[in-house]
Short mmCIF file of C-alpha atoms in Angstrom, two decimals:
data_model
loop_
_atom_site.label_atom_id
_atom_site.label_comp_id
_atom_site.label_asym_id
_atom_site.label_seq_id
_atom_site.Cartn_x
_atom_site.Cartn_y
_atom_site.Cartn_z
CA MET A 14 5.59 66.31 -45.82
CA SER A 15 9.16 65.18 -45.94
CA THR A 16 10.00 61.73 -47.12
CA ARG A 17 12.76 59.55 -45.79
CA ARG A 18 15.17 58.23 -48.38
CA TRP A 19 14.96 54.45 -48.50
CA HIS A 20 18.17 52.52 -48.60
CA THR A 21 19.27 48.96 -48.17
CA LYS A 22 20.85 48.29 -44.81
CA ARG A 23 24.49 47.39 -45.27
CA LYS A 24 25.62 44.16 -43.68
CA THR A 25 29.31 44.87 -44.31
CA GLY A 26 31.59 47.75 -43.44
CA CYS A 27 33.41 48.64 -40.25
CA LYS A 28 31.71 48.96 -36.89
CA ASN A 29 32.41 52.70 -36.65
CA CYS A 30 30.65 53.43 -39.96
CA LYS A 31 27.72 51.20 -39.02
CA LYS A 32 27.36 53.02 -35.73
CA ARG A 33 27.40 56.39 -37.50
CA HIS A 34 25.09 55.10 -40.28
CA ILE A 35 27.43 56.21 -43.05
CA LYS A 36 28.73 54.42 -46.13
CA CYS A 37 31.99 52.55 -45.59
CA ASP A 38 34.46 51.97 -48.43
CA GLU A 39 35.67 48.86 -46.53
CA ASP A 40 39.33 49.66 -47.11
CA ARG A 41 41.56 47.57 -44.84
CA PRO A 42 42.81 47.96 -42.19
CA ASN A 43 41.34 51.48 -41.94
CA CYS A 44 38.52 52.78 -44.15
CA ALA A 45 38.61 56.37 -45.44
CA ASN A 46 36.12 57.58 -42.83
CA CYS A 47 38.16 56.16 -39.96
CA GLN A 48 41.39 57.53 -41.44
CA ARG A 49 39.89 61.01 -41.49
CA ALA A 50 38.62 60.56 -37.93
CA GLY A 51 41.98 59.18 -36.77
CA VAL A 52 40.48 55.97 -35.36
CA VAL A 53 41.18 52.29 -36.04
CA CYS A 54 38.64 50.19 -37.94
CA THR A 55 37.14 47.01 -36.56
CA TYR A 56 35.08 44.62 -38.66
CA ASP A 57 32.54 41.98 -37.67
CA GLN A 58 33.69 39.59 -40.39
CA LEU A 59 37.08 39.83 -41.99
CA LYS A 60 38.76 38.08 -44.85
CA VAL A 61 40.96 35.16 -43.94
CA PRO A 62 43.74 34.05 -46.29
CA SER A 63 43.10 30.82 -48.13
CA PRO A 64 45.12 27.71 -47.26
CA SER A 65 47.31 28.34 -50.31
CA SER A 66 48.18 31.92 -49.32
CA PRO A 67 51.55 32.86 -47.81
CA ALA A 68 50.03 33.42 -44.37
CA HIS A 69 49.32 29.67 -44.17
CA SER A 70 52.55 28.47 -45.72
CA ALA A 71 54.55 28.48 -42.50
CA SER A 72 55.36 25.23 -40.76
CA PRO A 73 52.53 23.90 -38.57
CA ALA A 74 54.63 24.08 -35.43
CA GLY A 75 55.40 27.75 -35.88
CA SER A 76 52.09 29.08 -37.12
CA THR A 77 49.42 27.69 -34.76
CA ALA A 78 49.08 30.70 -32.46
CA SER A 79 49.49 33.17 -35.30
CA THR A 80 46.71 31.57 -37.33
CA LEU A 81 44.30 31.57 -34.40
CA VAL A 82 44.51 35.30 -33.84
CA TYR A 83 45.04 36.29 -37.49
CA GLU A 84 41.47 35.29 -38.28
CA HIS A 85 40.32 38.36 -36.35
CA LEU A 86 42.49 40.81 -38.30
CA PRO A 87 42.01 42.54 -41.66
CA THR A 88 43.95 41.49 -44.73
CA PHE A 89 46.79 43.60 -46.05
CA ASP A 90 46.11 46.04 -48.91
CA MET A 91 47.97 47.96 -51.63
CA LEU A 92 49.16 50.63 -49.20
CA ASP A 93 50.71 47.87 -47.12
CA LEU A 94 52.46 46.55 -50.23
CA SER A 95 54.05 49.96 -50.75
CA LEU A 96 54.97 50.06 -47.06
CA MET A 97 56.70 46.69 -47.36
CA HIS A 98 58.70 47.98 -50.31
CA HIS A 99 59.68 51.12 -48.41
CA TYR A 100 60.70 49.06 -45.40
CA THR A 101 63.03 46.80 -47.37
CA VAL A 102 64.72 49.54 -49.42
CA SER A 103 64.83 52.36 -46.87
CA THR A 104 63.50 51.93 -43.33
CA SER A 105 65.42 48.75 -42.57
CA THR A 106 68.74 50.32 -43.58
CA GLY A 107 68.31 53.22 -41.17
CA LEU A 108 67.47 51.35 -37.99
CA PHE A 109 70.99 50.38 -36.90
CA ALA A 110 74.53 50.73 -38.20
CA GLY A 111 76.67 47.90 -39.52
CA GLN A 112 76.44 45.15 -42.11
CA ASP A 113 75.26 42.54 -39.59
CA SER A 114 72.38 44.81 -38.61
CA GLN A 115 71.38 45.31 -42.22
CA VAL A 116 71.27 41.57 -42.86
CA ILE A 117 69.03 41.01 -39.84
CA TRP A 118 66.61 43.90 -40.39
CA GLN A 119 66.58 44.01 -44.20
CA GLU A 120 66.69 40.31 -45.03
CA VAL A 121 66.07 37.93 -42.11
CA ILE A 122 63.10 39.63 -40.44
CA PRO A 123 61.21 40.54 -43.67
CA SER A 124 61.67 36.97 -44.89
CA GLN A 125 60.13 35.60 -41.69
CA ALA A 126 57.37 38.23 -41.81
CA GLN A 127 56.07 36.84 -45.13
CA SER A 128 54.50 33.95 -43.21
CA ASN A 129 54.13 35.67 -39.84
CA PRO A 130 51.43 38.35 -39.40
CA LEU A 131 52.92 39.45 -36.06
CA LEU A 132 56.23 40.43 -37.63
CA MET A 133 54.50 41.83 -40.72
CA HIS A 134 52.46 44.24 -38.61
CA GLY A 135 55.63 45.24 -36.78
CA ILE A 136 57.72 46.15 -39.81
CA LEU A 137 54.79 47.82 -41.59
CA ALA A 138 54.23 49.97 -38.50
CA LEU A 139 57.90 50.99 -38.60
CA ALA A 140 57.70 51.83 -42.31
CA SER A 141 54.52 53.86 -41.72
CA MET A 142 56.17 55.88 -38.96
CA ASP A 143 59.21 56.46 -41.15
CA LEU A 144 57.03 57.82 -43.97
CA ALA A 145 54.89 59.88 -41.58
CA ARG A 146 57.97 61.89 -40.60
CA THR A 147 59.37 62.28 -44.14
CA ARG A 148 56.09 63.07 -45.93
CA PRO A 149 54.39 65.77 -43.83
CA ASN A 150 51.62 66.30 -46.39
CA GLU A 151 50.57 62.67 -45.94
CA ARG A 152 51.44 62.39 -42.26
CA GLN A 153 47.88 61.70 -41.11
CA ILE A 154 47.50 58.79 -43.52
CA TYR A 155 50.75 57.12 -42.52
CA ALA A 156 50.43 57.89 -38.81
CA THR A 157 46.95 56.35 -38.80
CA ARG A 158 48.19 53.25 -40.62
CA ALA A 159 51.15 53.00 -38.24
CA LEU A 160 48.79 53.03 -35.29
CA ALA A 161 46.57 50.40 -36.93
CA HIS A 162 49.50 48.03 -37.48
CA GLN A 163 50.96 48.66 -34.04
CA ASN A 164 47.60 47.91 -32.41
CA ALA A 165 47.06 44.81 -34.55
CA GLY A 166 50.55 43.55 -33.78
CA THR A 167 50.15 44.24 -30.08
CA ARG A 168 46.91 42.22 -29.99
CA LEU A 169 48.66 39.28 -31.65
CA PHE A 170 51.59 39.70 -29.29
CA ARG A 171 49.41 39.59 -26.18
CA ASN A 172 47.53 36.57 -27.48
CA MET A 173 50.78 34.69 -28.00
CA LEU A 174 52.02 35.67 -24.54
CA GLU A 175 48.85 34.21 -23.03
CA GLN A 176 49.33 30.92 -24.89
CA LEU A 177 53.10 30.79 -24.35
CA ARG A 178 53.78 28.28 -27.12
CA PRO A 179 57.49 27.44 -27.47
CA SER A 180 57.06 27.45 -31.26
CA ASP A 181 56.22 31.15 -31.12
CA SER A 182 59.28 32.13 -29.07
CA HIS A 183 61.27 33.46 -32.02
CA SER A 184 58.53 35.70 -33.38
CA ILE A 185 57.59 36.90 -29.88
CA PHE A 186 61.22 37.74 -29.20
CA ILE A 187 61.67 39.62 -32.48
CA PHE A 188 58.48 41.61 -31.97
CA SER A 189 59.70 42.48 -28.48
CA MET A 190 62.67 44.08 -30.24
CA ILE A 191 60.41 45.94 -32.67
CA LEU A 192 58.21 47.39 -29.91
CA PRO A 193 60.97 49.59 -28.43
CA LEU A 194 61.71 50.95 -31.91
CA LEU A 195 58.02 51.80 -32.33
CA ALA A 196 57.96 53.44 -28.91
CA PHE A 197 60.93 55.68 -29.69
CA ALA A 198 59.77 56.34 -33.26
CA PHE A 199 56.26 57.40 -32.28
CA PRO A 200 57.01 61.10 -31.55
CA HIS A 201 58.67 61.48 -34.96
CA ALA A 202 55.46 60.38 -36.69
CA CYS A 203 53.29 62.95 -34.90
CA ASP A 204 52.87 66.70 -35.11
CA ASP A 205 53.17 67.22 -31.36
CA PRO A 206 55.62 65.59 -28.92
CA PRO A 207 54.11 63.34 -26.24
CA ASP A 208 53.48 64.73 -22.78
CA PHE A 209 55.11 63.19 -19.72
CA ASP A 210 52.40 60.61 -19.08
CA GLY A 211 52.50 59.69 -22.77
CA ILE A 212 56.23 59.04 -22.46
CA LEU A 213 55.60 56.89 -19.40
CA ASP A 214 53.13 54.85 -21.44
CA LEU A 215 55.85 54.27 -24.04
CA PHE A 216 58.40 53.30 -21.40
CA SER A 217 55.84 51.00 -19.76
CA LEU A 218 55.59 49.25 -23.11
CA LEU A 219 59.31 48.59 -22.92
CA ARG A 220 58.98 47.29 -19.37
CA GLY A 221 56.34 44.84 -20.53
CA CYS A 222 58.78 43.39 -23.06
CA LYS A 223 61.29 42.23 -20.46
CA THR A 224 59.16 39.20 -19.54
CA VAL A 225 59.50 37.96 -23.11
CA TRP A 226 63.22 37.48 -22.67
CA LEU A 227 62.51 35.09 -19.79
CA LEU A 228 59.87 32.91 -21.48
CA ASN A 229 62.12 30.41 -23.29
CA PRO A 230 65.70 31.60 -22.85
CA GLU A 231 67.26 28.66 -24.67
CA LEU A 232 65.12 29.09 -27.79
CA VAL A 233 65.42 32.86 -27.72
CA ALA A 234 69.20 32.66 -27.42
CA ALA A 235 69.33 30.75 -30.71
CA SER A 236 67.48 33.51 -32.58
CA PRO A 237 69.56 35.36 -35.20
CA VAL A 238 68.41 38.60 -33.60
CA ALA A 239 69.72 37.49 -30.21
CA GLN A 240 73.08 36.67 -31.79
CA TRP A 241 73.10 40.11 -33.40
CA ILE A 242 72.45 41.79 -30.04
CA LYS A 243 75.50 40.07 -28.58
CA THR A 244 77.70 41.42 -31.36
CA THR A 245 76.60 45.02 -30.69
CA ILE A 246 78.49 45.06 -27.39
CA THR A 247 81.89 46.07 -28.70
CA GLY A 248 83.71 47.33 -25.63
CA HIS A 249 83.99 47.32 -21.87
CA PRO A 250 82.45 49.77 -19.39
CA ILE A 251 84.33 53.05 -19.53
CA ALA A 252 84.94 55.87 -17.10
CA MET A 253 82.43 58.67 -17.46
CA LYS A 254 83.49 62.26 -18.02
CA PRO A 255 84.27 64.02 -14.72
CA GLU A 256 81.36 66.45 -15.03
CA VAL A 257 78.92 63.62 -15.73
CA ASP A 258 80.24 61.53 -12.86
CA ARG A 259 80.04 64.56 -10.57
CA ARG A 260 76.42 65.29 -11.46
CA PHE A 261 75.46 61.67 -10.86
CA GLN A 262 77.15 61.79 -7.45
CA ILE A 263 75.31 65.00 -6.52
CA LEU A 264 72.05 63.36 -7.52
CA ARG A 265 72.73 60.20 -5.53
CA ASP A 266 73.71 62.13 -2.39
CA SER A 267 70.45 64.09 -2.51
CA LEU A 268 68.19 61.03 -2.58
CA LYS A 269 66.47 59.49 0.43
CA ASP A 270 64.15 56.82 -0.95
CA PRO A 271 65.88 53.42 -1.41
CA ALA A 272 64.09 52.81 -4.72
CA ASP A 273 65.47 56.08 -6.12
CA ILE A 274 68.99 55.27 -4.92
CA ILE A 275 68.97 51.77 -6.44
CA ALA A 276 67.59 53.11 -9.73
CA THR A 277 70.36 55.73 -9.81
CA ASP A 278 73.04 53.08 -9.25
CA GLN A 279 71.52 51.04 -12.09
CA LEU A 280 71.52 54.11 -14.31
CA ILE A 281 75.18 54.86 -13.56
CA ASP A 282 76.22 51.28 -14.41
CA PHE A 283 74.00 51.26 -17.49
CA THR A 284 75.37 54.59 -18.71
CA ARG A 285 78.94 53.36 -18.48
CA GLY A 286 78.04 50.22 -20.39
CA GLU A 287 75.82 51.91 -22.98
CA LEU A 288 78.52 54.41 -23.91
CA ALA A 289 80.77 51.48 -24.87
CA THR A 290 78.29 49.65 -27.12
CA SER A 291 77.77 49.72 -30.86
CA PRO A 292 79.15 52.58 -32.98
CA ASP A 293 75.82 54.41 -33.04
CA GLY A 294 75.09 53.68 -29.40
CA VAL A 295 71.44 52.71 -29.77
CA ALA A 296 71.29 48.92 -29.61
CA ASN A 297 70.26 48.88 -25.94
CA LEU A 298 68.90 52.40 -25.69
CA GLY A 299 65.61 51.44 -24.06
CA ARG A 300 66.96 48.89 -21.59
CA TRP A 301 67.31 50.99 -18.43
CA PRO A 302 63.54 51.59 -18.01
CA THR A 303 63.11 47.81 -18.02
CA MET A 304 65.76 47.32 -15.32
CA VAL A 305 64.32 49.53 -12.57
CA SER A 306 62.09 48.17 -9.82
CA ASP A 307 58.32 48.35 -9.76
CA ALA A 308 58.62 50.49 -6.62
CA PHE A 309 60.68 53.10 -8.45
CA TRP A 310 58.41 53.02 -11.50
CA LEU A 311 55.36 53.57 -9.32
CA ARG A 312 57.03 56.65 -7.84
CA VAL A 313 57.71 57.94 -11.36
CA GLN A 314 54.08 57.37 -12.32
CA ASN A 315 53.03 59.28 -9.20
CA HIS A 316 55.27 62.19 -10.29
CA GLU A 317 57.45 62.02 -7.17
CA VAL A 318 59.90 64.85 -7.77
CA GLU A 319 63.05 62.94 -6.68
CA SER A 320 62.17 60.02 -8.96
CA LEU A 321 61.59 62.40 -11.87
CA LEU A 322 65.05 63.84 -11.20
CA VAL A 323 66.52 60.35 -11.52
CA LEU A 324 64.61 59.80 -14.75
CA SER A 325 65.85 63.13 -16.13
CA HIS A 326 69.45 61.89 -15.84
CA TYR A 327 68.58 59.09 -18.29
CA SER A 328 68.78 61.87 -20.87
CA VAL A 329 72.58 61.53 -20.96
CA VAL A 330 72.10 58.11 -22.57
CA LEU A 331 69.38 59.38 -24.88
CA GLY A 332 71.69 62.21 -25.90
CA THR A 333 74.57 60.01 -27.03
CA PRO A 334 75.35 60.36 -30.75
CA SER A 335 73.16 57.91 -32.63
CA TYR A 336 72.29 59.37 -36.04
CA ARG A 337 69.26 57.07 -36.10
CA TRP A 338 66.01 58.84 -36.97
CA TRP A 339 63.91 56.89 -34.48
CA SER A 340 66.11 57.74 -31.49
CA SER A 341 67.06 61.33 -32.34
CA ASN A 342 66.15 64.22 -30.03
CA TRP A 343 64.88 61.95 -27.29
CA ASP A 344 67.00 63.73 -24.68
CA SER A 345 65.13 66.93 -25.49
CA ILE A 346 61.76 65.14 -25.72
CA LEU A 347 62.18 63.64 -22.24
CA LEU A 348 63.51 66.77 -20.55
CA GLN A 349 60.85 69.03 -22.05
CA ALA A 350 58.14 66.66 -20.83
CA ILE A 351 59.61 66.53 -17.31
CA ASP A 352 60.00 70.32 -17.27
CA LYS A 353 56.29 70.73 -18.10
CA ALA A 354 55.22 68.04 -15.62
CA LEU A 355 57.05 69.53 -12.62
CA PRO A 356 55.06 72.15 -10.66
CA GLU A 357 56.92 75.41 -10.08
CA ALA A 358 57.09 74.76 -6.34
CA ASP A 359 58.82 71.41 -6.94
CA LYS A 360 61.25 73.01 -9.39
CA LYS A 361 62.30 75.51 -6.73
CA ALA A 362 62.51 72.84 -4.03
CA VAL A 363 65.01 70.72 -5.99
CA ASP A 364 66.71 73.60 -7.83
CA TRP A 365 65.57 72.29 -11.23
CA ASP A 366 67.53 73.84 -14.10
CA TYR A 367 66.30 72.82 -17.55
CA ALA A 368 69.20 74.47 -19.42
CA ALA A 369 71.75 72.74 -17.20
CA MET A 370 70.05 69.39 -17.74
CA MET A 371 70.14 69.87 -21.52
CA LYS A 372 73.86 70.60 -21.28
CA PHE A 373 74.27 67.45 -19.19
CA ALA A 374 72.30 65.40 -21.74
CA ASN A 375 74.61 66.60 -24.51
CA SER A 376 77.80 65.73 -22.59
CA TYR A 377 78.73 62.89 -24.93
CA ARG A 378 77.22 64.21 -28.15
CA GLY A 379 79.92 64.40 -30.77
CA SER A 380 82.58 62.94 -28.47
#
């Protein structure tokens, strides 16, 4: 007769381990079991920093919303400490070009993050993604931690958006700048590129950020990050190369749906402006998806072939020389995803040519 091993029922540990009835090492934010399974831990009761800890040292006006939602998040651990170090000495210096950019991303934002869990999760997610791409043998560990911090930050972000406290405007605005970086960086932290619907999810994340800019425009405008964005626009709209202008005109003439036509006009204007921005051309890289109408975006989500053609021409912006790790190869990532998403019949109907589109995307590379 077999005997059942008696053990004391654990009252701690993550919910996933409890559900599976396995021992949890209670590492935060992801235990070893959840890291191996590639899932994010959730805990019934989590540690909350004491009143004397840095998380509570912010001014009362600026920390109310953050404190309310931080009580439902895990504390930071030794891996996060190493991520913070990597962010300050490496990741932050590779996000954008220029001394002003380095001051903002290496000094100002990390300083604010010390008393702001929302920003801390954002920069630790960036550091994790950076390490996931440069340390392939440890990619799963860093990719899992990146996802944990991105999810935790997004939960805080949504909570703050629901409360809409003016005192949180600065941190909400800064995190809305971090989210596009995370969206573009995500494929570089994974073994496989995202499929087309995965890319749409990332772009939808960008579209959700545009409302943040309208919450408290006066307060947001005073943010050091907002001032930095203004300085990245260094020129005036320029004339596009003849072959690029010609391809845009061919596209526009072939369209029938008003939403597609308007989105194309917006893309043409945006392309001219984007090619005259900061030296590395990435400061406003993700802005066009936030500009287009809901009607056009719905057509893209429904895989309407003409709308996908319009989206494919966004690759000329993604292909501009950037030399930033998080934005590199996105012209190829987008076009490959569209090429796989289009049925063969639709490709023939619109004379889809992947090689020609890649050449178009590279029109300004190295110019």
